[in-house]
Short mmCIF file of C-alpha atoms and ligand atoms in Angstrom, two decimals:
data_model
loop_
_atom_site.label_atom_id
_atom_site.label_comp_id
_atom_site.label_asym_id
_atom_site.label_seq_id
_atom_site.Cartn_x
_atom_site.Cartn_y
_atom_site.Cartn_z
CA MET A 1 -85.25 -55.14 -12.96
CA THR A 2 -81.51 -54.66 -13.18
CA LEU A 3 -79.81 -53.03 -10.20
CA ILE A 4 -76.25 -51.75 -10.55
CA PRO A 5 -75.25 -50.51 -7.07
CA GLY A 6 -71.97 -49.02 -8.34
CA ASP A 7 -69.05 -47.65 -6.29
CA GLY A 8 -68.42 -45.17 -3.49
CA ILE A 9 -71.77 -44.02 -2.07
CA GLY A 10 -73.52 -46.07 -4.80
CA PRO A 11 -74.32 -49.17 -2.68
CA GLU A 12 -75.55 -46.95 0.21
CA VAL A 13 -77.96 -44.89 -1.88
CA ALA A 14 -79.03 -47.96 -3.90
CA GLU A 15 -79.93 -49.88 -0.74
CA ALA A 16 -81.88 -46.89 0.61
CA THR A 17 -83.73 -46.51 -2.70
CA MET A 18 -84.62 -50.19 -2.96
CA ARG A 19 -86.13 -50.03 0.52
CA ALA A 20 -88.16 -46.94 -0.38
CA VAL A 21 -89.39 -48.53 -3.62
CA GLU A 22 -90.40 -51.69 -1.75
CA ALA A 23 -92.29 -49.59 0.81
CA THR A 24 -94.54 -48.26 -1.97
CA GLY A 25 -95.90 -51.81 -2.26
CA VAL A 26 -94.87 -52.31 -5.86
CA ALA A 27 -93.57 -55.81 -6.61
CA ILE A 28 -90.14 -55.55 -8.20
CA GLU A 29 -87.68 -58.37 -8.55
CA TRP A 30 -84.17 -56.92 -8.60
CA GLU A 31 -81.31 -58.57 -10.43
CA ARG A 32 -78.12 -57.23 -8.91
CA VAL A 33 -75.07 -56.92 -11.19
CA GLU A 34 -71.74 -55.24 -10.52
CA ALA A 35 -70.02 -52.58 -12.63
CA GLY A 36 -67.19 -50.17 -11.86
CA VAL A 37 -64.25 -50.59 -9.54
CA THR A 38 -66.14 -53.22 -7.52
CA ALA A 39 -66.52 -55.30 -10.70
CA LEU A 40 -62.89 -54.67 -11.70
CA GLU A 41 -61.71 -56.08 -8.38
CA GLU A 42 -64.09 -59.03 -8.49
CA TYR A 43 -64.14 -60.01 -12.19
CA GLY A 44 -61.18 -58.13 -13.69
CA GLU A 45 -63.52 -56.01 -15.83
CA LEU A 46 -65.13 -52.60 -15.26
CA LEU A 47 -68.22 -53.59 -17.21
CA PRO A 48 -68.75 -57.37 -17.19
CA GLY A 49 -70.91 -58.98 -19.88
CA GLU A 50 -73.57 -59.93 -17.34
CA VAL A 51 -74.54 -56.24 -17.02
CA PHE A 52 -75.56 -56.20 -20.69
CA ALA A 53 -77.12 -59.67 -20.44
CA SER A 54 -79.31 -58.50 -17.57
CA LEU A 55 -80.32 -55.22 -19.25
CA GLU A 56 -81.08 -56.93 -22.55
CA TYR A 57 -83.57 -59.06 -20.67
CA SER A 58 -85.01 -56.48 -18.24
CA HIS A 59 -84.79 -53.39 -20.49
CA VAL A 60 -84.86 -51.22 -17.36
CA GLY A 61 -82.15 -50.56 -14.81
CA LEU A 62 -81.51 -48.50 -11.69
CA LYS A 63 -77.87 -47.52 -11.41
CA GLY A 64 -75.67 -46.05 -8.70
CA PRO A 65 -72.64 -44.02 -9.71
CA THR A 66 -69.52 -45.84 -10.91
CA THR A 67 -65.85 -44.90 -10.89
CA THR A 68 -63.97 -44.83 -14.15
CA PRO A 69 -60.24 -44.71 -13.39
CA VAL A 70 -58.72 -41.46 -14.73
CA GLY A 71 -56.20 -41.93 -17.57
CA GLY A 72 -55.10 -45.41 -18.68
CA GLY A 73 -56.99 -47.41 -21.26
CA HIS A 74 -60.39 -47.57 -19.55
CA GLN A 75 -63.43 -46.31 -21.42
CA SER A 76 -65.99 -44.66 -19.15
CA ILE A 77 -68.62 -47.16 -18.02
CA ASN A 78 -71.40 -44.66 -18.52
CA VAL A 79 -70.28 -43.79 -22.03
CA ALA A 80 -70.00 -47.51 -22.90
CA LEU A 81 -73.47 -48.31 -21.50
CA ARG A 82 -75.12 -45.33 -23.19
CA LYS A 83 -73.55 -46.05 -26.55
CA LYS A 84 -74.03 -49.83 -26.59
CA LEU A 85 -77.63 -49.69 -25.38
CA GLY A 86 -78.57 -46.70 -27.55
CA LEU A 87 -79.53 -44.54 -24.55
CA TYR A 88 -79.46 -41.32 -26.54
CA THR A 89 -81.50 -39.07 -24.25
CA ASN A 90 -80.28 -37.98 -20.85
CA PHE A 91 -83.27 -36.41 -19.14
CA ARG A 92 -82.76 -34.51 -15.89
CA PRO A 93 -85.63 -32.71 -14.19
CA VAL A 94 -84.34 -30.03 -11.80
CA ARG A 95 -86.92 -28.89 -9.27
CA MET A 96 -86.93 -27.22 -5.90
CA LEU A 97 -88.12 -29.45 -3.06
CA PRO A 98 -90.53 -27.88 -0.56
CA GLY A 99 -89.05 -26.33 2.54
CA LEU A 100 -85.45 -26.65 1.41
CA LYS A 101 -83.48 -23.52 2.23
CA THR A 102 -81.09 -22.98 -0.65
CA ARG A 103 -79.56 -19.78 -1.95
CA PHE A 104 -82.44 -19.69 -4.45
CA HIS A 105 -85.26 -21.04 -2.30
CA ASP A 106 -87.58 -18.12 -3.07
CA VAL A 107 -87.18 -18.67 -6.85
CA PRO A 108 -89.43 -21.31 -8.45
CA VAL A 109 -86.81 -23.37 -10.32
CA ASN A 110 -88.38 -26.04 -12.51
CA LEU A 111 -86.12 -27.06 -15.38
CA ALA A 112 -86.10 -30.02 -17.73
CA ILE A 113 -82.64 -30.76 -19.14
CA PHE A 114 -82.31 -32.85 -22.32
CA ARG A 115 -78.66 -33.76 -22.82
CA GLU A 116 -77.51 -35.65 -25.92
CA ASN A 117 -75.94 -38.79 -24.53
CA THR A 118 -73.90 -40.60 -27.19
CA GLU A 119 -71.46 -38.33 -28.98
CA ASP A 120 -69.75 -34.90 -28.88
CA LEU A 121 -66.41 -34.93 -27.00
CA TYR A 122 -67.54 -38.14 -25.29
CA SER A 123 -66.87 -40.18 -28.41
CA GLY A 124 -63.54 -41.09 -26.78
CA LEU A 125 -61.59 -40.41 -29.98
CA GLU A 126 -58.31 -38.95 -28.78
CA HIS A 127 -54.82 -39.36 -30.15
CA GLU A 128 -51.36 -37.87 -30.07
CA VAL A 129 -50.60 -35.98 -33.26
CA ILE A 130 -46.93 -35.43 -32.42
CA PRO A 131 -45.31 -35.60 -28.98
CA GLY A 132 -46.74 -32.77 -26.89
CA VAL A 133 -49.83 -32.31 -29.08
CA VAL A 134 -53.02 -34.30 -28.58
CA GLU A 135 -56.30 -34.12 -30.43
CA SER A 136 -59.76 -34.93 -29.06
CA LEU A 137 -62.50 -35.29 -31.64
CA LYS A 138 -65.87 -33.64 -31.14
CA ILE A 139 -68.39 -35.62 -33.15
CA ILE A 140 -71.79 -34.07 -33.86
CA THR A 141 -74.12 -35.90 -36.24
CA GLN A 142 -77.40 -34.89 -37.79
CA HIS A 143 -78.91 -38.23 -36.74
CA ALA A 144 -78.11 -37.83 -33.01
CA SER A 145 -78.94 -34.11 -32.95
CA MET A 146 -82.33 -34.66 -34.61
CA ARG A 147 -83.33 -37.43 -32.20
CA ILE A 148 -82.43 -35.47 -29.04
CA ALA A 149 -84.22 -32.38 -30.40
CA ARG A 150 -87.30 -34.50 -31.19
CA ALA A 151 -87.21 -36.12 -27.75
CA ALA A 152 -87.05 -32.66 -26.13
CA PHE A 153 -89.90 -31.11 -28.12
CA GLU A 154 -92.12 -34.18 -27.85
CA TYR A 155 -91.64 -34.14 -24.08
CA ALA A 156 -92.34 -30.38 -23.95
CA LYS A 157 -95.59 -30.88 -25.85
CA ARG A 158 -96.66 -33.87 -23.75
CA GLU A 159 -95.86 -32.25 -20.42
CA GLY A 160 -97.11 -28.76 -21.23
CA ARG A 161 -93.73 -27.06 -21.19
CA CYS A 162 -93.91 -23.75 -23.08
CA LYS A 163 -90.30 -22.85 -23.85
CA VAL A 164 -87.34 -24.75 -25.29
CA ALA A 165 -83.84 -23.22 -25.36
CA ALA A 166 -81.02 -24.81 -27.37
CA ILE A 167 -77.61 -24.23 -25.76
CA HIS A 168 -74.54 -24.01 -28.00
CA LYS A 169 -71.22 -22.39 -28.87
CA ALA A 170 -71.83 -22.12 -32.60
CA ASN A 171 -70.15 -18.73 -32.74
CA ILE A 172 -66.85 -20.62 -32.31
CA MET A 173 -67.68 -24.21 -33.35
CA LYS A 174 -69.57 -23.11 -36.41
CA MET A 175 -69.81 -26.50 -38.08
CA SER A 176 -70.38 -28.88 -35.16
CA ASP A 177 -72.57 -26.77 -32.90
CA GLY A 178 -73.94 -25.14 -36.06
CA LEU A 179 -75.28 -28.53 -37.15
CA PHE A 180 -76.77 -29.13 -33.69
CA LEU A 181 -78.61 -25.79 -33.90
CA GLN A 182 -79.78 -26.43 -37.44
CA CYS A 183 -81.39 -29.69 -36.27
CA CYS A 184 -83.04 -27.99 -33.27
CA ARG A 185 -84.48 -25.29 -35.57
CA GLU A 186 -85.81 -27.90 -37.98
CA VAL A 187 -87.60 -29.76 -35.20
CA ALA A 188 -88.80 -26.51 -33.56
CA ALA A 189 -90.56 -25.59 -36.80
CA HIS A 190 -92.91 -28.55 -36.25
CA PHE A 191 -93.91 -27.27 -32.80
CA PRO A 192 -95.11 -23.70 -33.40
CA ALA A 193 -96.91 -23.55 -30.04
CA ILE A 194 -93.61 -23.91 -28.19
CA GLU A 195 -91.42 -20.83 -27.88
CA TYR A 196 -87.93 -21.64 -29.20
CA SER A 197 -84.74 -19.74 -28.41
CA GLU A 198 -80.97 -20.22 -28.65
CA LEU A 199 -78.35 -19.24 -26.12
CA ILE A 200 -74.55 -19.39 -26.13
CA VAL A 201 -73.40 -21.71 -23.35
CA ASP A 202 -71.33 -19.18 -21.38
CA ASN A 203 -74.20 -16.69 -21.36
CA ALA A 204 -76.58 -19.55 -20.45
CA CYS A 205 -74.48 -20.25 -17.31
CA MET A 206 -74.76 -16.63 -16.19
CA GLN A 207 -78.47 -16.36 -17.01
CA LEU A 208 -79.25 -19.60 -15.17
CA VAL A 209 -77.66 -18.25 -12.00
CA MET A 210 -79.17 -14.76 -12.34
CA ARG A 211 -82.74 -15.77 -13.24
CA PRO A 212 -83.28 -19.53 -13.33
CA GLN A 213 -87.05 -19.03 -13.30
CA ALA A 214 -86.85 -17.71 -16.88
CA PHE A 215 -85.93 -21.18 -18.18
CA ASP A 216 -88.20 -24.11 -18.89
CA LEU A 217 -86.62 -26.86 -21.04
CA LEU A 218 -82.99 -26.90 -22.17
CA VAL A 219 -81.67 -29.08 -25.00
CA LEU A 220 -77.89 -29.46 -25.21
CA PRO A 221 -75.06 -31.40 -26.78
CA ASN A 222 -73.34 -33.87 -24.43
CA LEU A 223 -70.57 -31.79 -22.81
CA TYR A 224 -72.60 -28.63 -22.18
CA GLY A 225 -75.39 -30.86 -20.85
CA ASP A 226 -73.01 -32.46 -18.38
CA ILE A 227 -71.74 -29.13 -17.06
CA ILE A 228 -75.07 -27.31 -17.00
CA SER A 229 -76.66 -30.24 -15.13
CA ASP A 230 -74.29 -29.75 -12.20
CA LEU A 231 -74.79 -25.98 -12.32
CA ALA A 232 -78.55 -26.50 -12.26
CA ALA A 233 -78.21 -28.98 -9.37
CA GLY A 234 -76.51 -26.18 -7.44
CA LEU A 235 -79.63 -24.06 -7.84
CA VAL A 236 -81.85 -26.55 -6.02
CA GLY A 237 -79.66 -27.74 -3.17
CA GLY A 238 -76.85 -29.68 -4.83
CA LEU A 239 -76.01 -33.04 -6.33
CA GLY A 240 -77.79 -34.94 -3.57
CA ILE A 241 -81.11 -33.91 -5.11
CA VAL A 242 -81.17 -34.19 -8.90
CA PRO A 243 -82.32 -37.40 -10.63
CA GLY A 244 -81.79 -38.57 -14.18
CA ALA A 245 -82.93 -41.01 -16.84
CA ASN A 246 -80.92 -42.40 -19.75
CA LEU A 247 -83.52 -43.25 -22.34
CA GLY A 248 -83.33 -45.18 -25.60
CA ASP A 249 -85.89 -46.82 -27.83
CA HIS A 250 -85.55 -50.25 -26.17
CA CYS A 251 -83.87 -49.70 -22.83
CA ALA A 252 -83.71 -47.17 -20.00
CA ILE A 253 -81.31 -46.69 -17.10
CA PHE A 254 -82.25 -44.42 -14.21
CA GLU A 255 -79.44 -42.81 -12.23
CA ALA A 256 -78.63 -39.68 -10.26
CA VAL A 257 -76.57 -36.84 -11.71
CA HIS A 258 -73.96 -37.19 -8.95
CA GLY A 259 -70.84 -39.35 -8.92
CA THR A 260 -69.39 -41.76 -6.37
CA ALA A 261 -68.61 -38.99 -3.81
CA PRO A 262 -65.46 -40.72 -2.48
CA ASP A 263 -65.09 -37.98 0.18
CA ILE A 264 -68.20 -39.17 2.05
CA ALA A 265 -68.43 -42.85 1.01
CA GLY A 266 -69.05 -45.33 3.84
CA LYS A 267 -69.81 -42.56 6.34
CA GLU A 268 -73.63 -42.69 6.27
CA LEU A 269 -73.62 -39.10 5.00
CA ALA A 270 -74.86 -39.66 1.44
CA ASN A 271 -78.19 -38.16 0.47
CA PRO A 272 -80.23 -40.82 -1.36
CA THR A 273 -82.81 -38.27 -2.65
CA ALA A 274 -81.29 -38.08 -6.13
CA LEU A 275 -81.48 -41.84 -6.66
CA MET A 276 -84.91 -42.02 -5.01
CA GLN A 277 -86.17 -39.33 -7.40
CA SER A 278 -84.59 -41.36 -10.25
CA ALA A 279 -86.66 -44.31 -8.98
CA VAL A 280 -89.75 -42.05 -9.15
CA LEU A 281 -89.01 -41.59 -12.86
CA MET A 282 -88.36 -45.32 -13.25
CA LEU A 283 -91.68 -46.30 -11.65
CA ALA A 284 -93.54 -43.88 -13.93
CA HIS A 285 -91.69 -45.35 -16.93
CA LEU A 286 -92.83 -48.83 -15.84
CA GLY A 287 -96.43 -47.62 -15.70
CA GLU A 288 -96.47 -47.81 -11.87
CA ARG A 289 -97.95 -44.31 -11.60
CA GLU A 290 -99.38 -44.71 -8.12
CA ALA A 291 -96.15 -46.03 -6.59
CA SER A 292 -94.23 -43.28 -8.37
CA ALA A 293 -96.52 -40.57 -6.97
CA ARG A 294 -96.39 -42.09 -3.46
CA LEU A 295 -92.59 -42.05 -3.40
CA GLN A 296 -92.41 -38.48 -4.75
CA SER A 297 -94.95 -37.18 -2.28
CA ALA A 298 -93.19 -38.97 0.63
CA LEU A 299 -89.93 -37.28 -0.38
CA GLU A 300 -91.62 -33.89 -0.59
CA HIS A 301 -93.27 -34.46 2.78
CA THR A 302 -89.92 -35.37 4.35
CA TYR A 303 -88.38 -32.16 2.99
CA ALA A 304 -91.34 -30.05 4.08
CA GLU A 305 -91.00 -31.46 7.63
CA GLY A 306 -87.26 -30.72 7.43
CA GLU A 307 -86.43 -32.79 10.52
CA HIS A 308 -84.54 -35.72 9.02
CA LEU A 309 -82.47 -34.22 6.23
CA THR A 310 -78.86 -35.11 5.45
CA SER A 311 -75.98 -32.68 6.01
CA ASP A 312 -75.50 -31.70 2.33
CA VAL A 313 -78.90 -29.97 2.52
CA GLY A 314 -78.43 -28.45 5.97
CA GLY A 315 -79.65 -31.28 8.20
CA SER A 316 -77.84 -33.68 10.51
CA ALA A 317 -79.54 -37.02 9.74
CA SER A 318 -77.68 -40.07 8.47
CA THR A 319 -78.54 -41.81 5.20
CA GLY A 320 -80.46 -44.41 7.25
CA GLU A 321 -82.41 -41.86 9.31
CA PHE A 322 -83.48 -39.96 6.20
CA THR A 323 -84.52 -43.24 4.54
CA GLU A 324 -86.60 -44.26 7.58
CA ALA A 325 -88.38 -40.88 7.48
CA VAL A 326 -89.22 -41.33 3.79
CA ILE A 327 -90.51 -44.86 4.41
CA ARG A 328 -92.67 -43.64 7.32
CA ASN A 329 -94.11 -40.98 5.03
CA ILE A 330 -94.87 -43.55 2.32
CA ARG A 331 -96.83 -45.59 4.84
P1 LIG B 401 -69.34 -36.32 -7.23
O1 LIG B 401 -70.68 -36.06 -7.78
O2 LIG B 401 -69.03 -37.71 -6.82
O3 LIG B 401 -69.11 -35.38 -5.94
C1 LIG B 401 -69.09 -33.95 -5.98
C2 LIG B 401 -69.42 -33.39 -4.58
O4 LIG B 401 -70.82 -33.58 -4.29
C3 LIG B 401 -68.68 -34.10 -3.44
O5 LIG B 401 -68.34 -33.16 -2.46
C4 LIG B 401 -69.71 -35.09 -2.90
O6 LIG B 401 -69.54 -35.40 -1.54
C5 LIG B 401 -71.02 -34.35 -3.14
N1 LIG B 401 -72.11 -35.31 -3.37
C6 LIG B 401 -72.34 -35.98 -4.51
N2 LIG B 401 -73.40 -36.79 -4.37
C7 LIG B 401 -73.86 -36.61 -3.12
C8 LIG B 401 -74.94 -37.18 -2.38
N3 LIG B 401 -75.79 -38.09 -2.91
N4 LIG B 401 -75.12 -36.78 -1.10
C9 LIG B 401 -74.31 -35.87 -0.54
N5 LIG B 401 -73.27 -35.29 -1.20
C10 LIG B 401 -73.05 -35.67 -2.47
O7 LIG B 401 -68.30 -35.80 -8.31
P2 LIG B 401 -66.72 -36.03 -8.43
O8 LIG B 401 -66.09 -35.95 -7.09
O9 LIG B 401 -66.31 -35.11 -9.49
O10 LIG B 401 -66.54 -37.50 -9.01
C11 LIG B 401 -66.21 -38.64 -8.20
C12 LIG B 401 -66.24 -39.91 -9.07
O11 LIG B 401 -67.56 -40.15 -9.56
C13 LIG B 401 -65.33 -39.90 -10.30
O12 LIG B 401 -64.68 -41.16 -10.37
C14 LIG B 401 -66.27 -39.75 -11.48
O13 LIG B 401 -65.77 -40.38 -12.64
C15 LIG B 401 -67.49 -40.48 -10.96
N6 LIG B 401 -68.76 -40.02 -11.58
C16 LIG B 401 -69.64 -41.01 -11.92
C17 LIG B 401 -70.87 -40.66 -12.43
C18 LIG B 401 -71.82 -41.77 -12.75
O14 LIG B 401 -71.51 -42.94 -12.63
N7 LIG B 401 -73.02 -41.47 -13.20
C19 LIG B 401 -71.26 -39.27 -12.64
C20 LIG B 401 -70.27 -38.31 -12.21
C21 LIG B 401 -69.05 -38.70 -11.70
#
C-alpha cells in the first residue's frame, strides 16, 4: 500500500490514520513515498517518479494533502496524479456524524458527491493572449462526462440511492456545460428507477444550505465539484470530517477533501477524522469489509461519546488524544 503523508497537517493525520488502521487488525504493509513541498526540498521535485512507481505496483494509495506553490511553473500535484493515473472519479460521501453539534445537526445530511476529476478548468491550459489579457481553457469532453455520469448512476443503483442531480451552468456555458448535461441525460435514460434532475450551480449552493436533506447524489464537472464539496463539508462540521476517493479503472487514491491547513500544522490541532474516513473507504475497496466497518463504527462511537473531539468540531482534544479514543473504541 502506498502512503503519501504530504505536507502541513498531512504527516500528523496520516500517522494517526495508520495507527487506527493497524488497530483494526488488518495486515497492511505501507510503502511511504514523499510528494509536495517535502519532496521538493528533499529531491528537487514536487512529484518524484517513485510515487508513480509505487502506485503502479500497489494500485492503491492513502494520501495526505500536499502543497502546490501558487503561481510559477508548478502543475498541481493532485491534478498530475489524477490525470496520469486515470483517476477520473472523485467520490466524496458527506454524512453527519452522531452527536456532533453543527448548525445543521437536526437535519439528516447524507450526500454522495461525484466530481469529474480530470478536465474542466483544471486542464491547466492557460496563456497570455496579449499583455493584460489571459485565457484559461475549460475543457469538457463527451468521453470524460459519460464516464463520470456512468460512475455516479452505477453507484446510485448499487447503493440504493434514489435521486441524482446534475449540477451545471449551461445557461451561460451552453456548449461545455451543455455537453456535460447531455451526457448525464443519456446515462440517466438507462436508469429509469432513479429520479434525475438538473440544477444551476448558484441555485444548487443556496438549496444545499436551505434544505440539504432534499439532496441524495450530486454529479458535477470538476470546478463546481471542488467548490460544492467544501460547501457540503460545512454542513456536517467542516473540512476535518469529509473523506474522499479518487477512483480509476486500475488505481485508487484515498484522501480527505481538506488541504494542508498551514494555520494549524504542527500544533496537534488537526482532526484526522477525514483521513480516517478515507481509510474506511480504502479498506472497503480492498475487500476488508470487517476492518472498514470496525473503523467507521469506532469513529461514530467516539463522536457519540463527544469527550475526545478536536477543536474544529467543538472539543478540546489534541490529534493524539482523539486518535487514542478511536483506537480504544476499535478494541
Ligand atoms: P485547507 O483545507 O488547508 O484549510 C481550510 C481551513 O480548514 C483552515 O482553517 C484549516 O485549519 C481548516 N482545516 C482543514 N483541514 C482540517 C483538519 N483536518 N482539522 C482541522 N481543521 C482543518 O484549505 P486552504 O487553506 O485553502 O489550502 C491550504 C493548502 O492546501 C494550499 O496549498 C492548497 O493548495 C492545499 N490543498 C491541497 C489539497 C490536497 O492535497 N488534496 C486540497 C485542498 C487544498
